[in-house]
PDB file of C-alpha atoms in Angstrom:
ATOM      1  CA  MET A   1      -0.948  -7.433 -15.317  1.00 52.00           C
ATOM      2  CA  GLU A   2      -3.118 -10.539 -15.635  1.00 60.00           C
ATOM      3  CA  ARG A   3      -4.840 -11.895 -12.566  1.00 65.00           C
ATOM      4  CA  THR A   4      -4.129 -15.449 -11.446  1.00 77.00           C
ATOM      5  CA  PRO A   5      -7.094 -17.820 -10.933  1.00 80.00           C
ATOM      6  CA  GLU A   6      -6.558 -17.438  -7.174  1.00 79.00           C
ATOM      7  CA  GLN A   7      -6.702 -13.633  -7.410  1.00 74.00           C
ATOM      8  CA  GLU A   8      -9.821 -13.827  -9.572  1.00 78.00           C
ATOM      9  CA  ALA A   9     -11.478 -16.164  -7.059  1.00 82.00           C
ATOM     10  CA  ALA A  10     -10.536 -13.906  -4.136  1.00 79.00           C
ATOM     11  CA  GLN A  11     -11.867 -10.859  -5.969  1.00 79.00           C
ATOM     12  CA  GLU A  12     -15.144 -12.620  -6.729  1.00 83.00           C
ATOM     13  CA  ALA A  13     -15.473 -13.711  -3.087  1.00 86.00           C
ATOM     14  CA  VAL A  14     -15.068 -10.090  -1.980  1.00 86.00           C
ATOM     15  CA  ALA A  15     -17.559  -8.919  -4.609  1.00 85.00           C
ATOM     16  CA  LYS A  16     -20.061 -11.473  -3.282  1.00 89.00           C
ATOM     17  CA  LEU A  17     -19.586 -10.175   0.270  1.00 90.00           C
ATOM     18  CA  VAL A  18     -20.107  -6.611  -0.961  1.00 90.00           C
ATOM     19  CA  ARG A  19     -23.376  -7.586  -2.649  1.00 90.00           C
ATOM     20  CA  GLN A  20     -24.548  -9.291   0.564  1.00 92.00           C
ATOM     21  CA  CYS A  21     -23.615  -6.199   2.602  1.00 92.00           C
ATOM     22  CA  MET A  22     -25.552  -3.975   0.238  1.00 90.00           C
ATOM     23  CA  ALA A  23     -28.539  -6.280   0.791  1.00 91.00           C
ATOM     24  CA  GLY A  24     -28.321  -5.633   4.539  1.00 90.00           C
ATOM     25  CA  ASP A  25     -26.441  -8.750   5.693  1.00 91.00           C
ATOM     26  CA  SER A  26     -24.648  -7.719   8.916  1.00 91.00           C
ATOM     27  CA  HIS A  27     -22.680 -10.987   9.098  1.00 93.00           C
ATOM     28  CA  ALA A  28     -21.324 -10.331   5.600  1.00 92.00           C
ATOM     29  CA  TRP A  29     -20.228  -6.845   6.745  1.00 93.00           C
ATOM     30  CA  GLN A  30     -18.232  -8.385   9.608  1.00 93.00           C
ATOM     31  CA  GLN A  31     -16.609 -10.805   7.167  1.00 93.00           C
ATOM     32  CA  LEU A  32     -15.800  -7.966   4.752  1.00 93.00           C
ATOM     33  CA  VAL A  33     -14.153  -5.911   7.506  1.00 93.00           C
ATOM     34  CA  THR A  34     -12.171  -8.939   8.684  1.00 93.00           C
ATOM     35  CA  SER A  35     -10.999  -9.741   5.150  1.00 90.00           C
ATOM     36  CA  GLN A  36      -9.875  -6.170   4.397  1.00 92.00           C
ATOM     37  CA  HIS A  37      -8.689  -4.898   7.786  1.00 93.00           C
ATOM     38  CA  ARG A  38      -5.109  -6.186   7.622  1.00 92.00           C
ATOM     39  CA  ARG A  39      -4.478  -4.783   4.158  1.00 90.00           C
ATOM     40  CA  ILE A  40      -5.978  -1.354   4.909  1.00 92.00           C
ATOM     41  CA  TYR A  41      -4.123  -1.134   8.222  1.00 92.00           C
ATOM     42  CA  ALA A  42      -0.869  -2.002   6.415  1.00 86.00           C
ATOM     43  CA  ILE A  43      -1.394   0.769   3.855  1.00 86.00           C
ATOM     44  CA  CYS A  44      -2.178   3.293   6.599  1.00 86.00           C
ATOM     45  CA  TYR A  45       0.823   2.225   8.660  1.00 82.00           C
ATOM     46  CA  ARG A  46       3.220   2.412   5.725  1.00 78.00           C
ATOM     47  CA  PHE A  47       2.091   5.938   4.967  1.00 79.00           C
ATOM     48  CA  THR A  48       2.042   7.255   8.550  1.00 78.00           C
ATOM     49  CA  GLY A  49       4.680   5.180  10.334  1.00 73.00           C
ATOM     50  CA  SER A  50       2.494   5.299  13.460  1.00 80.00           C
ATOM     51  CA  SER A  51       0.501   2.319  14.734  1.00 84.00           C
ATOM     52  CA  THR A  52      -1.872   4.639  16.612  1.00 89.00           C
ATOM     53  CA  ASP A  53      -2.544   6.831  13.566  1.00 89.00           C
ATOM     54  CA  ALA A  54      -2.834   3.745  11.367  1.00 89.00           C
ATOM     55  CA  GLU A  55      -5.473   2.170  13.637  1.00 92.00           C
ATOM     56  CA  ASP A  56      -7.462   5.425  13.812  1.00 93.00           C
ATOM     57  CA  LEU A  57      -7.292   5.900  10.041  1.00 93.00           C
ATOM     58  CA  THR A  58      -8.247   2.267   9.423  1.00 94.00           C
ATOM     59  CA  GLN A  59     -11.377   2.780  11.529  1.00 94.00           C
ATOM     60  CA  ASP A  60     -12.095   5.966   9.566  1.00 94.00           C
ATOM     61  CA  VAL A  61     -11.744   4.061   6.281  1.00 94.00           C
ATOM     62  CA  PHE A  62     -14.294   1.439   7.351  1.00 95.00           C
ATOM     63  CA  LEU A  63     -16.652   4.087   8.700  1.00 94.00           C
ATOM     64  CA  LYS A  64     -16.480   5.881   5.366  1.00 93.00           C
ATOM     65  CA  LEU A  65     -16.838   2.565   3.564  1.00 93.00           C
ATOM     66  CA  TYR A  66     -19.990   1.743   5.550  1.00 91.00           C
ATOM     67  CA  LYS A  67     -21.532   5.112   4.710  1.00 92.00           C
ATOM     68  CA  ASN A  68     -20.633   4.933   1.018  1.00 91.00           C
ATOM     69  CA  LEU A  69     -20.961   1.230   0.230  1.00 90.00           C
ATOM     70  CA  SER A  70     -24.269   1.748  -1.561  1.00 87.00           C
ATOM     71  CA  SER A  71     -22.503   3.960  -4.108  1.00 88.00           C
ATOM     72  CA  PHE A  72     -20.132   1.170  -5.174  1.00 88.00           C
ATOM     73  CA  ASP A  73     -21.063  -0.342  -8.549  1.00 83.00           C
ATOM     74  CA  THR A  74     -20.274  -4.076  -8.446  1.00 76.00           C
ATOM     75  CA  GLN A  75     -20.352  -4.159 -12.262  1.00 78.00           C
ATOM     76  CA  LYS A  76     -17.665  -1.505 -12.629  1.00 75.00           C
ATOM     77  CA  GLY A  77     -14.094  -1.797 -11.455  1.00 75.00           C
ATOM     78  CA  SER A  78     -12.509  -3.626  -8.557  1.00 84.00           C
ATOM     79  CA  PHE A  79     -13.619  -3.299  -4.949  1.00 89.00           C
ATOM     80  CA  GLN A  80      -9.950  -3.419  -3.918  1.00 87.00           C
ATOM     81  CA  THR A  81      -9.222  -0.377  -6.100  1.00 89.00           C
ATOM     82  CA  TRP A  82     -12.279   1.422  -4.713  1.00 91.00           C
ATOM     83  CA  ILE A  83     -11.428   0.832  -1.042  1.00 92.00           C
ATOM     84  CA  THR A  84      -7.766   1.709  -1.682  1.00 91.00           C
ATOM     85  CA  THR A  85      -8.947   5.002  -3.173  1.00 91.00           C
ATOM     86  CA  LEU A  86     -11.004   5.674  -0.027  1.00 92.00           C
ATOM     87  CA  ALA A  87      -7.968   4.934   2.123  1.00 92.00           C
ATOM     88  CA  ARG A  88      -5.653   7.064   0.002  1.00 90.00           C
ATOM     89  CA  ASN A  89      -8.021  10.053   0.134  1.00 90.00           C
ATOM     90  CA  LEU A  90      -8.190   9.844   3.938  1.00 90.00           C
ATOM     91  CA  LEU A  91      -4.400   9.559   4.107  1.00 87.00           C
ATOM     92  CA  VAL A  92      -4.011  12.668   1.945  1.00 84.00           C
ATOM     93  CA  ASP A  93      -6.404  14.538   4.254  1.00 85.00           C
ATOM     94  CA  HIS A  94      -4.441  13.286   7.275  1.00 84.00           C
ATOM     95  CA  PHE A  95      -1.157  14.393   5.694  1.00 78.00           C
ATOM     96  CA  ARG A  96      -2.534  17.841   4.964  1.00 75.00           C
ATOM     97  CA  ARG A  97      -3.892  18.181   8.500  1.00 76.00           C
ATOM     98  CA  THR A  98      -0.772  17.076  10.326  1.00 69.00           C
ATOM     99  CA  ARG A  99       1.906  18.092   7.804  1.00 53.00           C
ATOM    100  CA  LEU A 100       3.962  15.270   9.255  1.00 40.00           C
ATOM    101  CA  ASP A 101       6.180  13.291   6.957  1.00 42.00           C
ATOM    102  CA  ARG A 102       4.755   9.877   6.203  1.00 38.00           C
ATOM    103  CA  ALA A 103       6.997   6.895   6.802  1.00 38.00           C
ATOM    104  CA  SER A 104       6.742   3.529   5.070  1.00 40.00           C
ATOM    105  CA  ASP A 105       8.470   0.217   4.966  1.00 38.00           C
ATOM    106  CA  SER A 106       9.014  -1.628   1.677  1.00 40.00           C
ATOM    107  CA  LEU A 107      10.783  -4.928   1.204  1.00 39.00           C
ATOM    108  CA  ASP A 108       9.786  -5.240  -2.428  1.00 42.00           C
ATOM    109  CA  VAL A 109      11.372  -2.176  -4.030  1.00 42.00           C
ATOM    110  CA  SER A 110      14.112  -3.051  -6.538  1.00 42.00           C
ATOM    111  CA  PHE A 111      17.441  -1.820  -5.222  1.00 41.00           C
ATOM    112  CA  ASP A 112      18.619  -0.175  -8.442  1.00 42.00           C
ATOM    113  CA  GLY A 113      15.158   0.878  -9.629  1.00 44.00           C
ATOM    114  CA  GLU A 114      14.721  -1.782 -12.318  1.00 46.00           C
ATOM    115  CA  ASP A 115      11.783  -4.206 -12.455  1.00 48.00           C
ATOM    116  CA  GLY A 116      13.960  -7.255 -13.077  1.00 49.00           C
ATOM    117  CA  SER A 117      16.487  -6.528 -10.343  1.00 48.00           C
ATOM    118  CA  PRO A 118      16.672  -8.256  -6.959  1.00 48.00           C
ATOM    119  CA  THR A 119      14.127  -6.760  -4.598  1.00 49.00           C
ATOM    120  CA  MET A 120      14.659  -5.759  -1.011  1.00 46.00           C
ATOM    121  CA  GLY A 121      12.769  -8.914  -0.089  1.00 48.00           C
ATOM    122  CA  ASP A 122      15.252 -10.982  -2.095  1.00 50.00           C
ATOM    123  CA  ARG A 123      18.138  -9.288  -0.330  1.00 46.00           C
ATOM    124  CA  LEU A 124      16.651 -10.110   3.055  1.00 45.00           C
ATOM    125  CA  ALA A 125      15.799 -13.713   2.168  1.00 47.00           C
ATOM    126  CA  ASP A 126      18.071 -16.243   3.840  1.00 47.00           C
ATOM    127  CA  ASN A 127      17.599 -19.940   4.366  1.00 47.00           C
ATOM    128  CA  ARG A 128      19.892 -20.002   7.396  1.00 49.00           C
ATOM    129  CA  PRO A 129      18.652 -17.314   9.762  1.00 55.00           C
ATOM    130  CA  SER A 130      20.911 -16.376  12.651  1.00 62.00           C
ATOM    131  CA  GLN A 131      20.908 -13.605  15.256  1.00 67.00           C
ATOM    132  CA  GLU A 132      23.513 -11.741  13.207  1.00 68.00           C
ATOM    133  CA  GLN A 133      21.452 -12.015  10.029  1.00 67.00           C
ATOM    134  CA  TYR A 134      18.306 -10.956  11.890  1.00 63.00           C
ATOM    135  CA  VAL A 135      20.020  -7.820  13.159  1.00 69.00           C
ATOM    136  CA  ALA A 136      21.313  -7.099   9.646  1.00 65.00           C
ATOM    137  CA  SER A 137      17.836  -7.532   8.155  1.00 66.00           C
ATOM    138  CA  MET A 138      16.295  -5.210  10.747  1.00 70.00           C
ATOM    139  CA  GLU A 139      18.992  -2.650   9.997  1.00 75.00           C
ATOM    140  CA  LEU A 140      18.160  -2.847   6.295  1.00 72.00           C
ATOM    141  CA  LYS A 141      14.449  -2.387   7.024  1.00 70.00           C
ATOM    142  CA  ASN A 142      15.279   0.731   9.018  1.00 73.00           C
ATOM    143  CA  GLN A 143      17.449   2.010   6.161  1.00 76.00           C
ATOM    144  CA  ILE A 144      14.575   1.506   3.715  1.00 74.00           C
ATOM    145  CA  GLN A 145      12.164   3.337   6.004  1.00 70.00           C
ATOM    146  CA  CYS A 146      14.654   6.163   6.488  1.00 75.00           C
ATOM    147  CA  ALA A 147      15.105   6.483   2.713  1.00 78.00           C
ATOM    148  CA  LEU A 148      11.364   6.401   2.031  1.00 76.00           C
ATOM    149  CA  LYS A 149      10.835   9.250   4.508  1.00 74.00           C
ATOM    150  CA  GLN A 150      12.933  11.418   2.228  1.00 83.00           C
ATOM    151  CA  LEU A 151      10.880  10.745  -0.915  1.00 83.00           C
ATOM    152  CA  SER A 152       8.192  13.254  -1.844  1.00 86.00           C
ATOM    153  CA  PRO A 153       4.639  12.088  -0.962  1.00 84.00           C
ATOM    154  CA  GLU A 154       3.763  11.763  -4.680  1.00 89.00           C
ATOM    155  CA  LEU A 155       6.674   9.415  -5.427  1.00 90.00           C
ATOM    156  CA  ARG A 156       6.298   7.517  -2.135  1.00 87.00           C
ATOM    157  CA  GLU A 157       2.624   6.657  -2.592  1.00 89.00           C
ATOM    158  CA  ALA A 158       3.240   5.437  -6.159  1.00 90.00           C
ATOM    159  CA  VAL A 159       6.104   3.165  -5.044  1.00 87.00           C
ATOM    160  CA  ILE A 160       4.109   1.826  -2.073  1.00 85.00           C
ATOM    161  CA  LEU A 161       1.037   0.959  -4.154  1.00 88.00           C
ATOM    162  CA  ARG A 162       3.136  -0.734  -6.853  1.00 88.00           C
ATOM    163  CA  ASP A 163       5.810  -2.520  -4.849  1.00 82.00           C
ATOM    164  CA  LEU A 164       4.024  -3.245  -1.563  1.00 73.00           C
ATOM    165  CA  GLU A 165       0.409  -3.579  -2.617  1.00 81.00           C
ATOM    166  CA  ASP A 166       1.277  -5.152  -6.001  1.00 81.00           C
ATOM    167  CA  MET A 167      -1.323  -3.032  -7.789  1.00 88.00           C
ATOM    168  CA  ASP A 168      -1.036  -2.701 -11.547  1.00 89.00           C
ATOM    169  CA  TYR A 169      -0.514   0.628 -13.307  1.00 93.00           C
ATOM    170  CA  LYS A 170      -4.154   0.971 -14.305  1.00 91.00           C
ATOM    171  CA  GLU A 171      -5.370   0.452 -10.724  1.00 90.00           C
ATOM    172  CA  ILE A 172      -2.825   2.922  -9.357  1.00 92.00           C
ATOM    173  CA  ALA A 173      -3.884   5.472 -11.983  1.00 93.00           C
ATOM    174  CA  GLN A 174      -7.494   5.079 -10.794  1.00 91.00           C
ATOM    175  CA  VAL A 175      -6.526   5.463  -7.124  1.00 92.00           C
ATOM    176  CA  LEU A 176      -4.280   8.493  -7.664  1.00 91.00           C
ATOM    177  CA  ARG A 177      -6.462   9.943 -10.437  1.00 91.00           C
ATOM    178  CA  ILE A 178      -3.543  10.514 -12.777  1.00 93.00           C
ATOM    179  CA  PRO A 179      -2.663   9.075 -16.241  1.00 95.00           C
ATOM    180  CA  GLU A 180      -0.900   5.697 -16.418  1.00 95.00           C
ATOM    181  CA  GLY A 181       2.111   7.369 -18.011  1.00 95.00           C
ATOM    182  CA  THR A 182       2.456   9.615 -14.959  1.00 95.00           C
ATOM    183  CA  VAL A 183       2.154   6.577 -12.677  1.00 95.00           C
ATOM    184  CA  LYS A 184       5.008   4.805 -14.495  1.00 95.00           C
ATOM    185  CA  SER A 185       7.117   7.964 -14.398  1.00 95.00           C
ATOM    186  CA  ARG A 186       6.575   8.454 -10.654  1.00 94.00           C
ATOM    187  CA  ILE A 187       7.374   4.805  -9.900  1.00 93.00           C
ATOM    188  CA  SER A 188      10.543   4.951 -12.000  1.00 93.00           C
ATOM    189  CA  ARG A 189      11.674   8.219 -10.411  1.00 94.00           C
ATOM    190  CA  GLY A 190      10.732   6.992  -6.929  1.00 91.00           C
ATOM    191  CA  ARG A 191      12.686   3.750  -7.305  1.00 90.00           C
ATOM    192  CA  GLY A 192      15.671   5.620  -8.722  1.00 91.00           C
ATOM    193  CA  GLU A 193      15.718   8.173  -5.905  1.00 90.00           C
ATOM    194  CA  LEU A 194      15.182   5.433  -3.323  1.00 87.00           C
ATOM    195  CA  ALA A 195      18.169   3.479  -4.662  1.00 86.00           C
ATOM    196  CA  LYS A 196      20.424   6.558  -4.486  1.00 88.00           C
ATOM    197  CA  LEU A 197      19.266   7.329  -0.933  1.00 86.00           C
ATOM    198  CA  LEU A 198      19.872   3.745   0.187  1.00 83.00           C
ATOM    199  CA  GLN A 199      23.361   3.713  -1.319  1.00 82.00           C
ATOM    200  CA  ARG A 200      24.104   6.998   0.474  1.00 83.00           C
ATOM    201  CA  ILE A 201      22.788   5.599   3.778  1.00 75.00           C
ATOM    202  CA  GLU A 202      24.798   2.380   3.399  1.00 71.00           C
ATOM    203  CA  ARG A 203      27.991   4.381   2.883  1.00 73.00           C
ATOM    204  CA  GLN A 204      27.490   6.301   6.129  1.00 66.00           C
TER     205      GLN A 204
END
């Protein structure tokens, strides 16, 4: 997946902040936290389904980031991939500790599991919003979350990173520490199972 000029510029801006942080710039650290907080919180919330747990885990991610920032090599790889890996590792630890099923909420998963198919976001899109349509869209979101709860953690995290975080296969492979082929297989299986679960839920 090729980066757009905007994505390249954003990545370079983050890399610059990281270099300033490593040089001891406290203002740059505040900017870095501000720029990454929403995304990391979203990942944590989608995996845990709890705003309290997500906020605690987000703080843990930034604490770990602060302690380990000096080990990040600005010449190798993406900072986004690196911080996502930190977050994922903490989420895995959290999952193992609590043994609670992780819930997530995806609007971008293709309904029948195919890349070119309408996404959940497409299905919710409407140029003429009404109270009835709002209720229907909220119901669909709940159905998606309910279906995602039933996916195995391995399939769920692959689908979330691909369809919510828009990470490419190579980045996901780095985060999950598995081959790209396994990433593609998990995403395909996850989307397929999710589609079947949603169809079953809709028929209820």
